[in-house]
């Protein structure tokens, strides 16, 4: 979009510099840096925000912040010059490496969040909500290592092809464009959506009314007692002596299985750990129920973050893959510029989502902007 405006101004004999791209890019950099710094500071300074999920959000904010520091300035500089690269090619390779790596890190961080949330919902008794566990540290570390692994071929010389155009900075290998798009987007996205689908099915079970949950537990308890009684009756028929009046031995045989089944039977709260996982893992009582409600509210923000990410980055990956695979498709620099700017805008949008949809983040943001600790 901005390149098209710059080309038109050059044809008219006006300035070759694209001041609109410079203005928009500068505002985008400032907004991205400010918003993601606020996210990181909010989690580090506010005790109630130091949850497992929010540490993943800090990792996501770090990827967006690094994008604003390492990638956007050079991209804006290139757009300001009408899409012409005027710096050395090693810096171009470093720019492409960081661009691929940080974009991949963003979506893999979202995938890590979805994995962590899925475990929290489906296996709640094994999930620690109040401490940053080794599993979560491994997930975040794996996210960044995989991101570097996907992008590393560029910095190690993949872009050094014969007859390379030094006036443009882009990925020169079409196969790598497809490979990186598959690893960074087309595989993680379906996996992430599948995990969220399973997670919200589990949340719907948690969201049943108390009387519905109690009725389900009563049915389960009744079924277990019926089965246990039938087994006990079948067992006594094998050992009981014939006679109209059963003796003490028969009474003991009937009573013992029922007593065992009752003692072995879990309580209604423990019978279904998925429904009561929060209370079991954080302690019973009103406090644990408040934690559960807070986590559910936090979970509602994550699909919005994922949806906005997909809306911003899907056009980018589709356009770039089509440009490689479809030779007859007319994909010009203007379209590429539009989808690239749209992808970068996502880095500034996430903090806005947290501010709008999360009351705790909003309050801490307001205090930080007023220089209050």
Short mmCIF file of C-alpha atoms in Angstrom, two decimals:
data_model
loop_
_atom_site.label_atom_id
_atom_site.label_comp_id
_atom_site.label_asym_id
_atom_site.label_seq_id
_atom_site.Cartn_x
_atom_site.Cartn_y
_atom_site.Cartn_z
CA UNK A 1 0.00 0.00 0.00
CA UNK A 2 2.66 2.49 1.08
CA UNK A 3 4.99 1.32 -1.69
CA UNK A 4 2.27 2.02 -4.24
CA UNK A 5 1.91 5.58 -2.93
CA UNK A 6 5.69 6.03 -3.05
CA UNK A 7 5.88 4.80 -6.65
CA UNK A 8 3.14 7.22 -7.65
CA UNK A 9 4.95 10.15 -6.04
CA UNK A 10 8.13 9.20 -7.89
CA UNK A 11 6.24 9.16 -11.21
CA UNK A 12 4.85 12.61 -10.42
CA UNK A 13 8.34 13.92 -9.82
CA UNK A 14 7.76 14.57 -6.12
CA UNK A 15 9.84 13.29 -3.16
CA UNK A 16 10.93 9.63 -3.45
CA UNK A 17 10.52 9.20 0.28
CA UNK A 18 7.36 7.69 1.72
CA UNK A 19 6.51 9.92 4.66
CA UNK A 20 3.18 8.19 5.27
CA UNK A 21 4.97 4.88 5.89
CA UNK A 22 7.41 6.67 8.19
CA UNK A 23 4.61 8.26 10.22
CA UNK A 24 2.52 5.10 10.49
CA UNK A 25 5.56 2.94 11.21
CA UNK A 26 6.81 5.25 13.95
CA UNK A 27 3.41 5.26 15.66
CA UNK A 28 3.25 1.47 15.35
CA UNK A 29 6.69 1.04 16.91
CA UNK A 30 5.87 3.34 19.83
CA UNK A 31 2.48 1.70 20.45
CA UNK A 32 3.94 -1.81 20.27
CA UNK A 33 6.82 -1.03 22.61
CA UNK A 34 4.66 0.84 25.13
CA UNK A 35 1.86 -1.74 25.21
CA UNK A 36 4.08 -4.80 25.56
CA UNK A 37 6.32 -3.15 28.16
CA UNK A 38 3.17 -2.46 30.19
CA UNK A 39 2.16 -6.13 29.88
CA UNK A 40 5.55 -7.34 31.15
CA UNK A 41 5.66 -4.83 34.00
CA UNK A 42 2.09 -5.62 35.03
CA UNK A 43 2.83 -9.31 35.51
CA UNK A 44 6.15 -8.66 37.24
CA UNK A 45 4.80 -6.05 39.66
CA UNK A 46 1.25 -7.25 40.39
CA UNK A 47 1.12 -10.35 42.59
CA UNK A 48 -2.38 -11.39 41.49
CA UNK A 49 -1.21 -11.41 37.84
CA UNK A 50 1.67 -13.81 38.52
CA UNK A 51 -0.16 -16.86 37.22
CA UNK A 52 1.08 -19.61 34.93
CA UNK A 53 -0.96 -18.33 31.99
CA UNK A 54 0.30 -14.78 32.39
CA UNK A 55 3.93 -15.92 32.23
CA UNK A 56 3.14 -17.30 28.78
CA UNK A 57 1.58 -13.94 27.95
CA UNK A 58 4.85 -12.27 29.04
CA UNK A 59 6.72 -14.54 26.64
CA UNK A 60 4.30 -13.54 23.87
CA UNK A 61 4.74 -9.85 24.78
CA UNK A 62 8.53 -10.30 24.69
CA UNK A 63 8.29 -11.61 21.11
CA UNK A 64 6.18 -8.61 20.10
CA UNK A 65 8.53 -6.22 21.91
CA UNK A 66 11.59 -7.67 20.18
CA UNK A 67 9.76 -7.34 16.87
CA UNK A 68 9.23 -3.63 17.57
CA UNK A 69 12.91 -3.16 18.48
CA UNK A 70 14.74 -5.37 15.97
CA UNK A 71 12.48 -5.74 12.94
CA UNK A 72 10.08 -2.83 12.60
CA UNK A 73 12.68 -0.01 12.49
CA UNK A 74 14.49 -1.61 9.54
CA UNK A 75 11.23 -2.47 7.81
CA UNK A 76 9.94 1.08 8.23
CA UNK A 77 13.27 2.40 6.96
CA UNK A 78 12.90 0.26 3.82
CA UNK A 79 9.28 1.34 3.30
CA UNK A 80 10.35 4.96 3.76
CA UNK A 81 12.71 4.45 0.80
CA UNK A 82 9.89 3.04 -1.33
CA UNK A 83 10.77 -0.60 -0.67
CA UNK A 84 14.38 -0.21 -1.83
CA UNK A 85 17.05 -1.82 0.39
CA UNK A 86 20.06 0.49 0.78
CA UNK A 87 21.95 -1.32 3.57
CA UNK A 88 24.35 -4.30 3.43
CA UNK A 89 23.00 -7.77 2.76
CA UNK A 90 24.19 -9.32 6.02
CA UNK A 91 21.89 -6.89 7.85
CA UNK A 92 19.12 -7.95 5.47
CA UNK A 93 19.70 -11.62 6.36
CA UNK A 94 19.64 -10.74 10.06
CA UNK A 95 16.37 -8.85 9.52
CA UNK A 96 14.77 -11.79 7.71
CA UNK A 97 15.98 -14.20 10.41
CA UNK A 98 14.54 -12.12 13.24
CA UNK A 99 11.32 -11.56 11.31
CA UNK A 100 10.72 -15.28 10.76
CA UNK A 101 11.86 -16.19 14.26
CA UNK A 102 9.71 -13.65 16.12
CA UNK A 103 6.62 -14.33 14.03
CA UNK A 104 7.08 -18.05 14.70
CA UNK A 105 7.66 -17.35 18.40
CA UNK A 106 4.37 -15.45 18.59
CA UNK A 107 2.24 -18.27 17.26
CA UNK A 108 4.17 -20.98 19.13
CA UNK A 109 3.68 -19.01 22.36
CA UNK A 110 -0.05 -19.04 21.63
CA UNK A 111 0.21 -22.80 21.06
CA UNK A 112 2.06 -23.20 24.36
CA UNK A 113 -0.72 -21.26 26.09
CA UNK A 114 -3.33 -23.54 24.54
CA UNK A 115 -1.40 -26.66 25.68
CA UNK A 116 -1.10 -25.27 29.20
CA UNK A 117 -4.78 -24.32 29.37
CA UNK A 118 -5.80 -27.72 27.99
CA UNK A 119 -3.86 -29.45 30.78
CA UNK A 120 -5.41 -27.11 33.35
CA UNK A 121 -8.92 -28.01 32.23
CA UNK A 122 -8.57 -31.70 31.39
CA UNK A 123 -6.08 -32.77 34.10
CA UNK A 124 -6.71 -30.20 36.84
CA UNK A 125 -5.37 -32.26 39.75
CA UNK A 126 -1.91 -32.31 38.18
CA UNK A 127 -1.88 -28.60 37.39
CA UNK A 128 -0.30 -26.04 39.72
CA UNK A 129 -1.93 -22.66 39.19
CA UNK A 130 0.05 -20.69 41.73
CA UNK A 131 3.64 -21.54 40.77
CA UNK A 132 5.65 -21.47 37.58
CA UNK A 133 6.42 -25.16 37.11
CA UNK A 134 9.17 -26.94 35.20
CA UNK A 135 6.65 -28.03 32.56
CA UNK A 136 5.75 -24.43 31.76
CA UNK A 137 9.43 -23.42 31.66
CA UNK A 138 10.12 -26.26 29.21
CA UNK A 139 7.19 -25.17 27.04
CA UNK A 140 8.45 -21.58 26.82
CA UNK A 141 12.05 -22.66 26.20
CA UNK A 142 10.91 -25.09 23.48
CA UNK A 143 8.90 -22.30 21.88
CA UNK A 144 11.95 -20.09 21.45
CA UNK A 145 14.30 -22.91 20.43
CA UNK A 146 11.89 -24.13 17.76
CA UNK A 147 11.41 -20.58 16.53
CA UNK A 148 15.16 -20.12 16.13
CA UNK A 149 15.42 -23.53 14.48
CA UNK A 150 12.84 -22.57 11.86
CA UNK A 151 14.53 -19.24 11.08
CA UNK A 152 18.21 -20.23 11.39
CA UNK A 153 18.80 -21.32 7.76
CA UNK A 154 18.54 -17.68 6.66
CA UNK A 155 21.33 -16.39 8.89
CA UNK A 156 23.49 -19.40 7.95
CA UNK A 157 23.53 -18.45 4.28
CA UNK A 158 20.29 -19.66 2.69
CA UNK A 159 19.72 -16.22 1.14
CA UNK A 160 23.16 -16.15 -0.52
CA UNK A 161 22.03 -17.19 -3.99
CA UNK A 162 23.55 -16.38 -7.36
CA UNK A 163 22.47 -13.12 -9.03
CA UNK A 164 20.88 -11.83 -5.84
CA UNK A 165 19.19 -8.44 -6.16
CA UNK A 166 20.88 -6.21 -3.58
CA UNK A 167 18.19 -3.53 -3.87
CA UNK A 168 15.52 -5.70 -2.25
CA UNK A 169 15.47 -7.50 1.09
CA UNK A 170 13.40 -10.68 0.97
CA UNK A 171 13.59 -14.44 1.34
CA UNK A 172 15.26 -15.68 -1.83
CA UNK A 173 14.43 -19.39 -1.56
CA UNK A 174 10.82 -20.20 -2.45
CA UNK A 175 11.04 -23.66 -0.86
CA UNK A 176 12.05 -22.08 2.44
CA UNK A 177 9.09 -19.70 2.24
CA UNK A 178 6.71 -22.66 2.01
CA UNK A 179 8.61 -24.65 4.67
CA UNK A 180 8.69 -21.79 7.17
CA UNK A 181 5.02 -20.99 6.54
CA UNK A 182 4.04 -24.59 7.26
CA UNK A 183 6.16 -24.76 10.44
CA UNK A 184 5.21 -21.29 11.67
CA UNK A 185 1.53 -21.18 10.79
CA UNK A 186 -0.20 -23.98 8.92
CA UNK A 187 0.70 -26.73 11.43
CA UNK A 188 0.44 -24.81 14.74
CA UNK A 189 -2.89 -23.13 13.93
CA UNK A 190 -5.03 -26.29 13.48
CA UNK A 191 -3.38 -27.87 16.54
CA UNK A 192 -4.12 -24.78 18.61
CA UNK A 193 -7.74 -24.60 17.48
CA UNK A 194 -8.22 -28.31 18.24
CA UNK A 195 -6.87 -27.82 21.77
CA UNK A 196 -9.15 -24.84 22.39
CA UNK A 197 -12.10 -26.83 21.14
CA UNK A 198 -11.34 -29.59 23.65
CA UNK A 199 -10.72 -27.06 26.39
CA UNK A 200 -14.04 -25.30 25.98
CA UNK A 201 -15.88 -28.61 25.89
CA UNK A 202 -14.35 -29.26 29.29
CA UNK A 203 -15.31 -25.79 30.49
CA UNK A 204 -18.92 -26.42 29.45
CA UNK A 205 -18.95 -29.44 31.74
CA UNK A 206 -17.63 -27.25 34.54
CA UNK A 207 -20.24 -24.65 33.74
CA UNK A 208 -23.22 -26.90 34.43
CA UNK A 209 -25.61 -25.76 37.14
CA UNK A 210 -24.92 -27.27 40.58
CA UNK A 211 -28.16 -29.23 40.59
CA UNK A 212 -27.33 -30.73 37.17
CA UNK A 213 -23.88 -31.75 38.38
CA UNK A 214 -25.37 -33.23 41.54
CA UNK A 215 -27.94 -35.20 39.52
CA UNK A 216 -25.15 -36.57 37.32
CA UNK A 217 -23.15 -37.59 40.39
CA UNK A 218 -26.22 -39.23 41.96
CA UNK A 219 -26.78 -41.24 38.79
CA UNK A 220 -23.14 -42.35 38.79
CA UNK A 221 -23.32 -43.29 42.49
CA UNK A 222 -26.59 -45.18 42.00
CA UNK A 223 -25.16 -47.08 39.06
CA UNK A 224 -22.05 -48.06 41.02
CA UNK A 225 -24.09 -49.23 44.02
CA UNK A 226 -26.38 -51.26 41.76
CA UNK A 227 -23.46 -52.97 40.08
CA UNK A 228 -21.75 -53.59 43.43
CA UNK A 229 -24.95 -55.01 44.95
CA UNK A 230 -25.45 -57.31 41.98
CA UNK A 231 -21.90 -58.62 42.31
CA UNK A 232 -22.39 -59.13 46.05
CA UNK A 233 -25.64 -61.01 45.50
CA UNK A 234 -24.03 -63.21 42.88
CA UNK A 235 -21.16 -63.96 45.26
CA UNK A 236 -23.41 -64.90 48.17
CA UNK A 237 -25.37 -67.34 46.07
CA UNK A 238 -22.18 -69.33 45.59
CA UNK A 239 -21.30 -69.57 49.32
CA UNK A 240 -24.68 -69.46 51.12
CA UNK A 241 -26.16 -72.61 52.52
CA UNK A 242 -29.72 -73.42 51.44
CA UNK A 243 -32.43 -72.64 53.93
CA UNK A 244 -35.29 -70.24 54.50
CA UNK A 245 -33.43 -68.20 57.13
CA UNK A 246 -29.95 -67.05 56.15
CA UNK A 247 -27.48 -67.20 59.00
CA UNK A 248 -24.86 -64.77 60.15
CA UNK A 249 -22.48 -65.92 57.48
CA UNK A 250 -24.87 -64.80 54.74
CA UNK A 251 -25.49 -61.46 56.45
CA UNK A 252 -21.76 -60.89 56.68
CA UNK A 253 -21.34 -61.80 53.04
CA UNK A 254 -24.03 -59.33 52.03
CA UNK A 255 -22.83 -56.60 54.33
CA UNK A 256 -19.13 -56.73 53.64
CA UNK A 257 -19.22 -55.96 49.90
CA UNK A 258 -21.61 -53.09 50.48
CA UNK A 259 -19.38 -51.71 53.21
CA UNK A 260 -16.31 -52.07 51.01
CA UNK A 261 -18.02 -50.39 48.10
CA UNK A 262 -19.03 -47.50 50.29
CA UNK A 263 -15.59 -47.09 51.78
CA UNK A 264 -13.94 -47.31 48.39
CA UNK A 265 -16.41 -44.94 46.81
CA UNK A 266 -15.10 -41.44 46.32
CA UNK A 267 -16.96 -38.50 47.73
CA UNK A 268 -19.10 -36.49 45.32
CA UNK A 269 -16.37 -33.87 45.16
CA UNK A 270 -13.67 -36.45 44.43
CA UNK A 271 -15.81 -38.64 42.18
CA UNK A 272 -15.29 -36.31 39.30
CA UNK A 273 -11.95 -34.49 39.61
CA UNK A 274 -12.46 -32.65 36.33
CA UNK A 275 -15.47 -30.86 37.71
CA UNK A 276 -13.78 -29.98 40.98
CA UNK A 277 -10.17 -29.75 39.89
CA UNK A 278 -9.71 -26.18 40.99
CA UNK A 279 -10.95 -26.87 44.50
CA UNK A 280 -8.84 -30.01 44.75
CA UNK A 281 -5.67 -28.39 43.49
CA UNK A 282 -5.87 -25.06 45.27
CA UNK A 283 -7.72 -26.05 48.43
CA UNK A 284 -11.40 -26.24 49.20
CA UNK A 285 -13.47 -23.25 50.13
CA UNK A 286 -14.65 -19.95 48.71
CA UNK A 287 -11.12 -18.81 47.90
CA UNK A 288 -10.56 -21.68 45.47
CA UNK A 289 -13.89 -20.97 43.81
CA UNK A 290 -12.84 -17.35 43.28
CA UNK A 291 -9.61 -18.54 41.66
CA UNK A 292 -11.66 -20.74 39.37
CA UNK A 293 -13.87 -17.84 38.30
CA UNK A 294 -10.87 -15.60 37.71
CA UNK A 295 -9.19 -18.23 35.57
CA UNK A 296 -12.34 -18.73 33.52
CA UNK A 297 -12.52 -15.00 32.86
CA UNK A 298 -8.86 -15.03 31.84
CA UNK A 299 -9.50 -17.94 29.47
CA UNK A 300 -12.17 -15.92 27.69
CA UNK A 301 -9.54 -13.38 26.63
CA UNK A 302 -7.28 -15.97 25.00
CA UNK A 303 -9.65 -16.92 22.12
CA UNK A 304 -9.90 -13.21 21.27
CA UNK A 305 -6.09 -12.98 21.15
CA UNK A 306 -5.96 -16.09 18.94
CA UNK A 307 -8.76 -14.84 16.67
CA UNK A 308 -7.11 -11.46 16.16
CA UNK A 309 -3.77 -13.17 15.48
CA UNK A 310 -5.34 -15.36 12.81
CA UNK A 311 -7.12 -12.39 11.24
CA UNK A 312 -3.85 -10.43 11.05
CA UNK A 313 -1.44 -13.14 9.93
CA UNK A 314 -3.53 -15.51 7.76
CA UNK A 315 -3.51 -13.12 4.74
CA UNK A 316 0.28 -12.75 5.05
CA UNK A 317 1.03 -16.48 4.92
CA UNK A 318 -1.58 -17.23 2.27
CA UNK A 319 -0.28 -14.48 -0.02
CA UNK A 320 3.37 -15.47 0.35
CA UNK A 321 2.71 -19.18 -0.23
CA UNK A 322 0.53 -18.41 -3.23
CA UNK A 323 3.26 -16.20 -4.67
CA UNK A 324 5.63 -19.19 -4.61
CA UNK A 325 3.23 -21.94 -5.69
CA UNK A 326 0.96 -20.06 -8.10
CA UNK A 327 2.94 -18.70 -11.04
CA UNK A 328 -0.13 -17.25 -12.77
CA UNK A 329 -1.36 -15.37 -9.69
CA UNK A 330 -0.84 -11.63 -10.01
CA UNK A 331 0.57 -10.72 -6.60
CA UNK A 332 2.23 -7.32 -6.68
CA UNK A 333 4.27 -5.37 -4.13
CA UNK A 334 1.23 -3.37 -3.01
CA UNK A 335 -0.62 -6.49 -1.80
CA UNK A 336 2.50 -7.83 -0.12
CA UNK A 337 2.98 -4.50 1.65
CA UNK A 338 -0.63 -4.49 2.88
CA UNK A 339 -0.54 -8.01 4.36
CA UNK A 340 2.88 -7.38 5.94
CA UNK A 341 1.71 -4.20 7.68
CA UNK A 342 -1.42 -6.04 8.82
CA UNK A 343 0.71 -8.76 10.41
CA UNK A 344 2.90 -6.26 12.23
CA UNK A 345 -0.16 -4.41 13.56
CA UNK A 346 -1.00 -7.55 15.55
CA UNK A 347 1.99 -6.91 17.82
CA UNK A 348 0.40 -3.67 19.01
CA UNK A 349 -3.13 -5.06 19.31
CA UNK A 350 -2.63 -7.70 22.02
CA UNK A 351 -2.05 -5.21 24.89
CA UNK A 352 -5.20 -3.37 23.80
CA UNK A 353 -7.16 -6.64 24.03
CA UNK A 354 -5.89 -7.23 27.57
CA UNK A 355 -6.85 -3.68 28.53
CA UNK A 356 -10.37 -3.95 27.12
CA UNK A 357 -11.26 -7.47 28.24
CA UNK A 358 -9.22 -7.98 31.45
CA UNK A 359 -10.06 -5.75 34.41
CA UNK A 360 -6.88 -6.62 36.35
CA UNK A 361 -4.59 -5.72 33.47
CA UNK A 362 -6.54 -2.52 32.89
CA UNK A 363 -6.17 -1.39 36.50
CA UNK A 364 -2.43 -2.08 36.54
CA UNK A 365 -1.97 -0.34 33.18
CA UNK A 366 -3.68 2.75 34.56
CA UNK A 367 -1.47 2.80 37.65
CA UNK A 368 1.70 2.35 35.60
CA UNK A 369 0.73 5.13 33.18
CA UNK A 370 0.17 7.39 36.20
CA UNK A 371 3.59 6.33 37.56
CA UNK A 372 1.96 4.61 40.53
CA UNK A 373 3.38 1.35 41.88
#
